[in-house]
Amino acid sequence: MMKQHGPPPSGFHPASAMDFLPLAQLRDLQLKRMQAIVSRAYEHVTLFRQRMKERDLTPASVQTLDDVRLLPFTEKNDLRATYPFGLFASPMTEIVRLHASSGTTGKPIVVAYTQEDLDAWTNAMLRALAACGLHKGDIVQNAYGYGLFTGGLGAHYGAEALGATVIPISGGNTDRQIMVMKDFGVTAICCTPSYFLHLIERAGELGVNMKNLPLRAGILGAEPWTEAMRQRIEAESAIKAYDIYGLSEIVGPGVAMECPHQSGPHIFEDLFYPEVVDPKTGAPAPDEAEGELVLTTLAKRAMPMIRYRTHDITAVTSETCACGRTLRRIKRISRRSDDMLIIRGINLYPSQIEAALLAVEGTLPHYQIIVDREKGLDTLEVQVEVTAEFFSDTVGAMEGLQAKLVHSIETVTGLRPQVRLVAPRTLQRSEGKAKRVQDKRKL
Ligand code: DLL
């Protein structure tokens, strides 16, 4: 039976009370904040004001939360076109921090924060860490990169505000990470899922069994990962792996975070207003249906984002969670609308390959997808590492495994790939976001 909504269970940080706000109060707060942010953007951001005028809209047009649909979308290209500071709504004298995200092509995008914005972000990250059961006394190894990337500093300030002990180790230097994890009695780690896999593997090589360490929680995000990947991670390390979601344009990490029920990240809705739209047409998706996540920041002063198209594919569910939070949840984001590969006319997402590979015993969660074109025809090769036992096994056993993998991928995707089994530790490891795909057709 679902638990009734109510106050936060004892043991939570007082800041988590916002996660349990009665729904009517939450919607009321969202509307007030939305009206204020639209006014602010209208007054201070030329691009937004122009687009509103083209549509004969003024801030007063927003009377209900659903009126958000009247407003123009903001796209990543708008940030590029106004690079570096064109979407700022505060003068530089009020801006106390800049971050940037490089993306795959062209200019980076730059994002700005006032002190109030940083405080709100810290509050979101504090609540994110509290939501998965972290508290004062926890020792948090923060292996997200510090720098222009939002991961490091975002998690850092949230963990400090929670009262936990933060180890600002940043990404990389894997052997030192393992030494610190062991010697400092680390109880929680923040990093990408792919880097955590690398840590497990390297720990094994160094004779450290993570299952014997006090480490109990991973705050893993910044890249798509599948449920199969979570299961592998949890089985090999004995931690609980929580999914944390966020993006630079909106704030950084801490837009949404899983609770101990691990049934999809709860969106911090008092700060970020979610919509789901059809990625092609931009029309609202039906309730609970999958589509592209669109976010509006409700409390960001330096750089309000109105209806930002994230390209992340998910669904928003208002189904009650057993934790009692009133915050809606997003479904795990395992793909982006712009991640899609079209191979011989068939649409393919890397996460489909991940799920298909990990369903087969004998594989390791390290793989590469290589797309090329030969004589005008697309080719798909999947390289996957297999366990040492399988790799040293008979040719027959290897061929059997290969055939199973081809079949598994074909069943999931409709494409028959070339599967190449490679020895453990052959493929390159990432220290941040993993790069799974090489599309040589584009070279
Ligand atoms: O990755 C912020 C972040 C840092 C989130 C640390 C979580 C933890 P960007 O570099 O701007 O910001 O990349 C944002 O990464 O639009 C998604 O496509 C992807 N992403 C982030 N978190 C998740 C997740 C940070 N939990 C882009 N699951 C987003 C799937 C994720 N994809």
Short mmCIF file of C-alpha atoms and ligand atoms in Angstrom, two decimals:
data_model
loop_
_atom_site.label_atom_id
_atom_site.label_comp_id
_atom_site.label_asym_id
_atom_site.label_seq_id
_atom_site.Cartn_x
_atom_site.Cartn_y
_atom_site.Cartn_z
CA MET A 1 0.00 0.00 0.00
CA MET A 2 1.22 3.51 -0.80
CA LYS A 3 2.07 5.72 2.11
CA GLN A 4 0.08 8.91 2.58
CA HIS A 5 1.83 12.16 1.84
CA GLY A 6 2.96 13.79 5.01
CA PRO A 7 5.87 15.43 6.77
CA PRO A 8 9.35 14.05 6.13
CA PRO A 9 10.28 11.01 8.20
CA SER A 10 12.54 11.83 11.11
CA GLY A 11 16.25 11.68 10.43
CA PHE A 12 16.01 13.89 7.36
CA HIS A 13 17.61 17.29 7.12
CA PRO A 14 15.06 20.10 7.71
CA ALA A 15 15.66 21.33 4.13
CA SER A 16 13.97 18.14 2.89
CA ALA A 17 10.63 19.44 4.19
CA MET A 18 10.19 21.10 0.78
CA ASP A 19 10.13 17.62 -0.81
CA PHE A 20 6.97 16.86 1.15
CA LEU A 21 5.02 20.08 0.58
CA PRO A 22 1.26 19.45 0.23
CA LEU A 23 0.45 19.45 -3.48
CA ALA A 24 -1.86 22.47 -3.49
CA GLN A 25 0.80 24.52 -1.77
CA LEU A 26 3.48 23.30 -4.17
CA ARG A 27 1.42 24.20 -7.25
CA ASP A 28 0.67 27.60 -5.78
CA LEU A 29 4.34 28.25 -5.15
CA GLN A 30 5.24 27.08 -8.66
CA LEU A 31 2.76 29.47 -10.24
CA LYS A 32 3.97 32.46 -8.22
CA ARG A 33 7.57 31.66 -9.06
CA MET A 34 6.80 31.05 -12.71
CA GLN A 35 5.09 34.42 -13.01
CA ALA A 36 8.03 36.13 -11.34
CA ILE A 37 10.64 34.41 -13.52
CA VAL A 38 8.76 35.16 -16.74
CA SER A 39 8.58 38.84 -15.73
CA ARG A 40 12.25 38.87 -14.93
CA ALA A 41 13.24 37.28 -18.24
CA TYR A 42 10.89 39.62 -20.11
CA GLU A 43 12.44 42.67 -18.50
CA HIS A 44 16.08 41.68 -18.77
CA VAL A 45 16.58 39.22 -21.64
CA THR A 46 16.19 40.76 -25.10
CA LEU A 47 15.79 37.49 -26.99
CA PHE A 48 12.99 36.34 -24.69
CA ARG A 49 11.18 39.69 -24.82
CA GLN A 50 11.32 39.74 -28.63
CA ARG A 51 9.91 36.24 -28.87
CA MET A 52 7.12 37.09 -26.42
CA LYS A 53 6.24 40.20 -28.42
CA GLU A 54 6.17 38.22 -31.67
CA ARG A 55 3.50 36.06 -30.02
CA ASP A 56 1.62 39.02 -28.54
CA LEU A 57 2.41 37.79 -25.07
CA THR A 58 3.29 39.66 -21.90
CA PRO A 59 4.19 38.25 -18.49
CA ALA A 60 0.53 38.75 -17.54
CA SER A 61 -0.35 36.04 -20.07
CA VAL A 62 0.74 33.44 -17.51
CA GLN A 63 -2.34 32.97 -15.33
CA THR A 64 -2.12 29.25 -14.66
CA LEU A 65 0.70 26.69 -14.72
CA ASP A 66 -0.62 25.30 -18.01
CA ASP A 67 -0.15 28.72 -19.59
CA VAL A 68 3.55 27.88 -19.68
CA ARG A 69 2.66 26.19 -22.97
CA LEU A 70 2.05 29.58 -24.55
CA LEU A 71 5.65 30.61 -23.99
CA PRO A 72 8.43 30.19 -26.55
CA PHE A 73 10.93 27.36 -26.15
CA THR A 74 14.58 28.01 -25.44
CA GLU A 75 17.08 25.85 -27.31
CA LYS A 76 20.77 25.12 -26.87
CA ASN A 77 21.34 27.08 -30.07
CA ASP A 78 19.96 30.17 -28.38
CA LEU A 79 22.76 29.90 -25.83
CA ARG A 80 25.30 29.48 -28.61
CA ALA A 81 23.90 32.35 -30.66
CA THR A 82 24.06 34.71 -27.69
CA TYR A 83 27.47 33.43 -26.52
CA PRO A 84 28.86 34.26 -24.06
CA PHE A 85 26.59 36.42 -21.90
CA GLY A 86 23.55 37.26 -24.06
CA LEU A 87 20.92 35.47 -21.98
CA PHE A 88 22.00 36.86 -18.61
CA ALA A 89 19.29 38.66 -16.68
CA SER A 90 21.64 40.11 -14.05
CA PRO A 91 24.46 42.61 -14.46
CA MET A 92 27.97 41.13 -14.21
CA THR A 93 28.41 42.82 -10.83
CA GLU A 94 25.72 40.48 -9.43
CA ILE A 95 27.16 37.34 -11.01
CA VAL A 96 29.46 35.44 -8.70
CA ARG A 97 30.11 32.26 -10.71
CA LEU A 98 30.28 31.08 -14.32
CA HIS A 99 30.32 27.51 -15.56
CA ALA A 100 30.54 26.25 -19.13
CA SER A 101 29.79 23.09 -20.98
CA SER A 102 31.60 22.27 -24.18
CA GLY A 103 29.22 19.81 -25.79
CA THR A 104 30.27 18.07 -28.97
CA THR A 105 30.31 20.85 -31.52
CA GLY A 106 31.02 24.54 -31.77
CA LYS A 107 31.21 27.09 -29.00
CA PRO A 108 30.70 26.12 -25.39
CA ILE A 109 27.64 27.36 -23.59
CA VAL A 110 28.13 29.59 -20.58
CA VAL A 111 25.90 29.65 -17.51
CA ALA A 112 25.81 32.18 -14.68
CA TYR A 113 24.81 32.29 -11.04
CA THR A 114 24.13 35.06 -8.54
CA GLN A 115 24.81 34.30 -4.89
CA GLU A 116 21.09 33.56 -4.47
CA ASP A 117 21.28 31.14 -7.38
CA LEU A 118 24.21 29.34 -5.80
CA ASP A 119 22.30 29.12 -2.52
CA ALA A 120 19.28 27.62 -4.30
CA TRP A 121 21.51 25.13 -6.12
CA THR A 122 23.21 24.15 -2.87
CA ASN A 123 19.78 23.65 -1.35
CA ALA A 124 18.74 21.38 -4.25
CA MET A 125 21.94 19.34 -3.96
CA LEU A 126 21.61 19.10 -0.18
CA ARG A 127 18.09 17.75 -0.61
CA ALA A 128 19.32 15.39 -3.34
CA LEU A 129 21.92 13.88 -1.04
CA ALA A 130 19.52 13.75 1.91
CA ALA A 131 16.92 12.05 -0.32
CA CYS A 132 19.12 9.01 -0.77
CA GLY A 133 19.79 8.80 2.95
CA LEU A 134 23.06 10.70 3.35
CA HIS A 135 23.53 12.78 6.50
CA LYS A 136 26.01 14.49 8.77
CA GLY A 137 28.73 11.99 9.55
CA ASP A 138 28.86 10.58 6.03
CA ILE A 139 32.20 10.78 4.28
CA VAL A 140 31.63 11.78 0.69
CA GLN A 141 34.23 11.24 -2.00
CA ASN A 142 33.40 13.70 -4.73
CA ALA A 143 34.90 12.34 -7.93
CA TYR A 144 32.90 14.55 -10.29
CA GLY A 145 35.24 16.92 -12.10
CA TYR A 146 35.88 20.29 -10.48
CA GLY A 147 36.13 23.19 -12.87
CA LEU A 148 33.90 24.51 -15.61
CA PHE A 149 31.86 21.27 -15.38
CA THR A 150 29.05 21.74 -12.85
CA GLY A 151 29.34 18.27 -11.30
CA GLY A 152 32.23 18.86 -8.90
CA LEU A 153 31.29 22.15 -7.30
CA GLY A 154 27.57 21.34 -7.36
CA ALA A 155 27.96 18.15 -5.34
CA HIS A 156 30.62 19.76 -3.17
CA TYR A 157 28.51 22.59 -1.79
CA GLY A 158 25.47 20.36 -1.34
CA ALA A 159 27.42 17.79 0.68
CA GLU A 160 29.03 20.48 2.83
CA ALA A 161 25.68 22.12 3.52
CA LEU A 162 24.35 18.72 4.58
CA GLY A 163 27.12 18.57 7.15
CA ALA A 164 28.85 15.59 5.58
CA THR A 165 32.63 15.41 5.29
CA VAL A 166 33.59 16.16 1.70
CA ILE A 167 36.69 14.87 -0.02
CA PRO A 168 37.10 17.12 -3.08
CA ILE A 169 39.19 14.64 -5.02
CA SER A 170 37.71 15.46 -8.46
CA GLY A 171 37.92 12.95 -11.34
CA GLY A 172 40.90 10.87 -12.38
CA ASN A 173 43.93 9.39 -10.66
CA THR A 174 42.13 6.15 -10.05
CA ASP A 175 44.68 4.48 -7.77
CA ARG A 176 44.63 7.46 -5.45
CA GLN A 177 40.82 7.38 -5.44
CA ILE A 178 40.93 3.80 -4.20
CA MET A 179 43.52 4.54 -1.55
CA VAL A 180 41.44 7.43 -0.25
CA MET A 181 38.22 5.43 -0.35
CA LYS A 182 39.82 2.73 1.76
CA ASP A 183 41.94 4.79 4.14
CA PHE A 184 39.41 7.57 4.83
CA GLY A 185 36.47 5.24 5.42
CA VAL A 186 34.42 6.74 2.59
CA THR A 187 30.68 5.99 2.88
CA ALA A 188 29.37 7.64 -0.31
CA ILE A 189 30.79 8.47 -3.70
CA CYS A 190 29.72 10.93 -6.37
CA CYS A 191 30.82 10.15 -9.96
CA THR A 192 29.55 8.94 -13.31
CA PRO A 193 28.32 5.33 -13.46
CA SER A 194 31.01 4.48 -16.03
CA TYR A 195 33.76 5.85 -13.79
CA PHE A 196 32.41 3.93 -10.83
CA LEU A 197 32.67 0.72 -12.86
CA HIS A 198 36.26 1.60 -13.57
CA LEU A 199 36.88 2.14 -9.85
CA ILE A 200 35.41 -1.27 -8.98
CA GLU A 201 37.60 -2.92 -11.55
CA ARG A 202 40.80 -1.16 -10.55
CA ALA A 203 40.09 -1.81 -6.86
CA GLY A 204 39.90 -5.52 -7.69
CA GLU A 205 43.26 -5.36 -9.44
CA LEU A 206 44.76 -3.67 -6.39
CA GLY A 207 43.36 -6.38 -4.13
CA VAL A 208 40.70 -4.12 -2.59
CA ASN A 209 37.25 -5.67 -2.37
CA MET A 210 34.72 -2.84 -2.35
CA LYS A 211 32.22 -5.08 -0.64
CA ASN A 212 34.42 -5.00 2.47
CA LEU A 213 34.58 -1.18 2.60
CA PRO A 214 32.08 1.07 4.43
CA LEU A 215 31.02 2.53 1.05
CA ARG A 216 27.23 2.19 0.84
CA ALA A 217 25.92 4.75 -1.65
CA GLY A 218 26.80 6.00 -5.12
CA ILE A 219 25.33 9.26 -6.39
CA LEU A 220 25.70 8.44 -10.03
CA GLY A 221 24.69 10.50 -13.03
CA ALA A 222 25.77 12.95 -15.73
CA GLU A 223 25.37 10.27 -18.43
CA PRO A 224 22.74 7.80 -19.57
CA TRP A 225 22.85 4.38 -17.93
CA THR A 226 20.46 1.45 -17.86
CA GLU A 227 18.78 -0.52 -15.10
CA ALA A 228 20.95 -3.50 -16.14
CA MET A 229 24.01 -1.34 -15.48
CA ARG A 230 22.69 -0.41 -12.03
CA GLN A 231 22.24 -4.09 -11.21
CA ARG A 232 25.79 -4.90 -12.27
CA ILE A 233 27.18 -2.03 -10.22
CA GLU A 234 25.22 -2.98 -7.11
CA ALA A 235 26.11 -6.66 -7.41
CA GLU A 236 29.81 -5.97 -7.78
CA SER A 237 30.24 -3.34 -5.10
CA ALA A 238 27.42 -3.88 -2.58
CA ILE A 239 26.51 -0.18 -2.76
CA LYS A 240 23.09 1.24 -3.55
CA ALA A 241 23.42 3.17 -6.81
CA TYR A 242 21.20 6.26 -6.99
CA ASP A 243 20.43 8.11 -10.19
CA ILE A 244 21.02 11.87 -10.09
CA TYR A 245 20.01 14.06 -13.00
CA GLY A 246 20.83 17.58 -14.03
CA LEU A 247 22.21 19.78 -16.76
CA SER A 248 24.33 22.92 -16.87
CA GLU A 249 21.73 25.04 -18.64
CA ILE A 250 19.25 24.51 -15.82
CA VAL A 251 21.64 24.51 -12.85
CA GLY A 252 23.99 21.49 -12.92
CA PRO A 253 23.45 18.32 -10.85
CA GLY A 254 20.44 18.35 -8.53
CA VAL A 255 17.51 18.91 -10.90
CA ALA A 256 16.19 15.48 -9.89
CA MET A 257 17.33 12.71 -7.58
CA GLU A 258 16.26 9.24 -6.55
CA CYS A 259 15.05 8.33 -3.09
CA PRO A 260 15.76 4.95 -1.44
CA HIS A 261 12.96 3.39 -3.51
CA GLN A 262 15.12 3.88 -6.60
CA SER A 263 12.11 4.22 -8.83
CA GLY A 264 13.23 7.21 -10.90
CA PRO A 265 14.53 10.63 -9.85
CA HIS A 266 12.15 13.03 -8.05
CA ILE A 267 12.24 16.49 -9.64
CA PHE A 268 12.80 19.37 -7.22
CA GLU A 269 9.64 20.93 -8.51
CA ASP A 270 9.70 24.04 -6.36
CA LEU A 271 12.80 25.00 -8.36
CA PHE A 272 12.30 23.38 -11.78
CA TYR A 273 9.02 23.09 -13.67
CA PRO A 274 8.85 20.01 -15.94
CA GLU A 275 6.92 19.39 -19.13
CA VAL A 276 7.15 16.54 -21.60
CA VAL A 277 6.70 17.28 -25.29
CA ASP A 278 6.80 15.45 -28.58
CA PRO A 279 10.45 15.86 -29.63
CA LYS A 280 9.44 16.44 -33.26
CA THR A 281 6.48 18.78 -32.97
CA GLY A 282 6.96 20.31 -29.52
CA ALA A 283 3.30 19.53 -28.70
CA PRO A 284 2.57 18.42 -25.12
CA ALA A 285 2.84 14.65 -24.69
CA PRO A 286 -0.14 12.92 -23.07
CA ASP A 287 0.10 12.48 -19.28
CA GLU A 288 2.66 9.89 -18.22
CA ALA A 289 3.79 9.38 -21.85
CA GLU A 290 7.40 9.47 -23.01
CA GLY A 291 8.81 12.47 -24.80
CA GLU A 292 11.39 15.21 -24.52
CA LEU A 293 11.82 16.81 -21.12
CA VAL A 294 11.39 20.59 -21.15
CA LEU A 295 12.35 22.51 -18.03
CA THR A 296 11.67 26.00 -16.73
CA THR A 297 13.78 27.30 -13.87
CA LEU A 298 11.53 28.76 -11.20
CA ALA A 299 14.10 30.50 -9.04
CA LYS A 300 17.10 31.38 -11.15
CA ARG A 301 17.97 35.03 -11.30
CA ALA A 302 21.17 35.32 -13.34
CA MET A 303 19.99 33.13 -16.18
CA PRO A 304 16.32 32.21 -16.15
CA MET A 305 15.61 29.37 -18.56
CA ILE A 306 12.11 29.31 -19.92
CA ARG A 307 10.92 26.05 -21.50
CA TYR A 308 14.41 24.75 -22.15
CA ARG A 309 14.46 21.80 -24.57
CA THR A 310 16.74 19.29 -22.88
CA HIS A 311 16.64 16.64 -25.66
CA ASP A 312 16.50 14.09 -22.84
CA ILE A 313 13.82 11.48 -23.38
CA THR A 314 11.73 10.52 -20.38
CA ALA A 315 8.23 10.49 -18.93
CA VAL A 316 7.02 12.36 -15.85
CA THR A 317 4.92 10.34 -13.46
CA SER A 318 2.71 11.68 -10.71
CA GLU A 319 2.17 8.22 -9.27
CA THR A 320 2.71 8.37 -5.52
CA CYS A 321 6.10 7.17 -4.32
CA ALA A 322 6.32 5.11 -1.17
CA CYS A 323 8.76 7.67 0.28
CA GLY A 324 5.90 10.15 0.63
CA ARG A 325 7.48 12.94 -1.43
CA THR A 326 4.96 15.04 -3.33
CA LEU A 327 7.57 15.68 -6.02
CA ARG A 328 6.85 13.96 -9.32
CA ARG A 329 9.40 11.59 -10.76
CA ILE A 330 11.04 11.20 -14.14
CA LYS A 331 11.68 7.85 -15.68
CA ARG A 332 15.37 6.99 -15.91
CA ILE A 333 16.84 8.92 -18.82
CA SER A 334 18.53 6.30 -20.92
CA ARG A 335 18.69 8.26 -24.14
CA ARG A 336 18.65 11.66 -25.79
CA SER A 337 16.67 12.54 -28.87
CA ASP A 338 19.94 13.59 -30.52
CA ASP A 339 21.77 10.36 -29.52
CA MET A 340 19.85 8.42 -32.05
CA LEU A 341 21.86 6.65 -34.71
CA ILE A 342 20.18 5.73 -37.96
CA ILE A 343 21.71 2.56 -39.30
CA ARG A 344 20.40 1.13 -42.54
CA GLY A 345 17.30 3.17 -41.92
CA ILE A 346 16.72 1.71 -38.46
CA ASN A 347 16.75 3.96 -35.41
CA LEU A 348 19.14 2.84 -32.72
CA TYR A 349 19.97 4.20 -29.28
CA PRO A 350 23.21 3.19 -27.51
CA SER A 351 21.22 2.29 -24.39
CA GLN A 352 19.45 -0.46 -26.34
CA ILE A 353 22.82 -2.06 -27.03
CA GLU A 354 23.81 -1.71 -23.37
CA ALA A 355 20.65 -3.45 -22.21
CA ALA A 356 21.04 -6.23 -24.78
CA LEU A 357 24.69 -6.88 -23.90
CA LEU A 358 24.23 -6.88 -20.15
CA ALA A 359 21.38 -9.36 -20.42
CA VAL A 360 23.93 -11.99 -21.43
CA GLU A 361 26.12 -13.70 -18.86
CA GLY A 362 29.87 -13.53 -19.42
CA THR A 363 29.98 -9.91 -20.59
CA LEU A 364 31.55 -7.02 -18.75
CA PRO A 365 29.82 -3.64 -18.76
CA HIS A 366 32.44 -2.11 -21.06
CA TYR A 367 31.55 -1.75 -24.71
CA GLN A 368 32.00 0.39 -27.79
CA ILE A 369 29.69 0.90 -30.71
CA ILE A 370 31.39 1.53 -34.04
CA VAL A 371 29.36 2.61 -37.01
CA ASP A 372 30.91 2.86 -40.45
CA ARG A 373 29.99 2.66 -44.10
CA GLU A 374 31.35 0.14 -46.57
CA LYS A 375 30.42 0.29 -50.23
CA GLY A 376 27.57 2.61 -49.42
CA LEU A 377 26.16 0.31 -46.73
CA ASP A 378 26.11 1.11 -43.01
CA THR A 379 27.95 -1.31 -40.76
CA LEU A 380 27.48 -1.78 -37.04
CA GLU A 381 30.17 -3.31 -34.89
CA VAL A 382 29.86 -3.82 -31.17
CA GLN A 383 33.00 -4.50 -29.20
CA VAL A 384 32.41 -5.90 -25.77
CA GLU A 385 34.72 -7.07 -23.06
CA VAL A 386 34.11 -10.52 -21.68
CA THR A 387 35.10 -11.96 -18.34
CA ALA A 388 38.57 -13.48 -18.04
CA GLU A 389 37.05 -16.97 -17.65
CA PHE A 390 35.19 -16.70 -20.93
CA PHE A 391 38.09 -15.11 -22.70
CA SER A 392 40.45 -17.92 -21.83
CA ASP A 393 37.82 -20.53 -22.58
CA THR A 394 37.54 -22.74 -25.66
CA VAL A 395 36.89 -21.29 -29.09
CA GLY A 396 33.54 -23.04 -29.00
CA ALA A 397 32.49 -21.26 -25.82
CA MET A 398 33.57 -17.90 -27.22
CA GLU A 399 31.65 -18.49 -30.43
CA GLY A 400 28.61 -19.51 -28.42
CA LEU A 401 28.77 -16.28 -26.42
CA GLN A 402 29.22 -14.23 -29.56
CA ALA A 403 26.19 -15.82 -31.19
CA LYS A 404 24.11 -15.13 -28.07
CA LEU A 405 25.13 -11.48 -28.12
CA VAL A 406 24.33 -11.06 -31.80
CA HIS A 407 20.95 -12.62 -31.16
CA SER A 408 20.28 -10.47 -28.08
CA ILE A 409 21.12 -7.25 -29.95
CA GLU A 410 19.13 -8.28 -32.98
CA THR A 411 16.09 -9.05 -30.84
CA VAL A 412 16.23 -5.66 -29.13
CA THR A 413 17.17 -3.47 -32.07
CA GLY A 414 16.22 -5.29 -35.26
CA LEU A 415 19.80 -4.89 -36.48
CA ARG A 416 22.29 -7.70 -36.88
CA PRO A 417 25.63 -6.40 -35.68
CA GLN A 418 29.17 -7.70 -35.91
CA VAL A 419 30.09 -8.55 -32.34
CA ARG A 420 33.75 -8.58 -31.40
CA LEU A 421 34.65 -10.08 -28.03
CA VAL A 422 37.66 -8.45 -26.49
CA ALA A 423 39.73 -9.24 -23.41
CA PRO A 424 39.02 -7.52 -20.10
CA ARG A 425 40.65 -4.07 -19.86
CA THR A 426 40.99 -3.66 -23.63
CA LEU A 427 38.59 -0.77 -24.15
CA GLN A 428 39.38 2.70 -23.00
CA ARG A 429 37.99 3.73 -19.58
CA SER A 430 36.49 7.14 -18.95
CA GLU A 431 37.06 9.32 -15.93
CA GLY A 432 33.93 11.36 -16.60
CA LYS A 433 31.22 10.88 -19.19
CA ALA A 434 31.74 7.69 -21.21
CA LYS A 435 32.00 7.89 -24.99
CA ARG A 436 30.33 4.74 -26.27
CA VAL A 437 29.86 5.52 -29.95
CA GLN A 438 32.28 6.11 -32.78
CA ASP A 439 30.36 7.10 -35.86
CA LYS A 440 33.01 6.95 -38.56
CA ARG A 441 30.46 7.87 -41.23
CA LYS A 442 30.67 11.43 -40.00
CA LEU A 443 34.47 11.66 -40.20
O1 DLL B 1 26.07 16.39 -16.46
C1 DLL B 1 25.28 17.77 -14.66
C2 DLL B 1 25.41 16.64 -13.74
C3 DLL B 1 26.56 16.45 -13.01
C4 DLL B 1 24.35 15.75 -13.54
C5 DLL B 1 26.69 15.42 -12.13
C6 DLL B 1 24.45 14.70 -12.65
C7 DLL B 1 25.62 14.54 -11.95
P1 DLL B 1 25.96 18.62 -18.43
O2 DLL B 1 27.41 18.34 -18.59
O3 DLL B 1 25.43 19.91 -18.91
O4 DLL B 1 25.55 18.56 -16.93
O5 DLL B 1 25.20 17.43 -19.15
C8 DLL B 1 23.81 17.34 -19.08
O6 DLL B 1 23.87 14.92 -19.27
O7 DLL B 1 21.11 16.76 -20.60
C9 DLL B 1 21.68 14.46 -19.97
O8 DLL B 1 21.71 14.19 -21.35
C10 DLL B 1 22.91 13.88 -19.31
N1 DLL B 1 22.60 13.44 -17.94
C11 DLL B 1 22.83 14.08 -16.79
N2 DLL B 1 22.43 13.32 -15.75
C12 DLL B 1 21.90 12.18 -16.28
C13 DLL B 1 21.30 11.01 -15.74
C14 DLL B 1 25.68 17.47 -16.10
N3 DLL B 1 21.17 10.81 -14.43
C15 DLL B 1 23.32 16.13 -19.83
N4 DLL B 1 20.85 10.07 -16.61
C16 DLL B 1 21.82 15.94 -19.70
C17 DLL B 1 20.98 10.23 -17.94
C18 DLL B 1 22.01 12.28 -17.68
N5 DLL B 1 21.55 11.31 -18.50
#
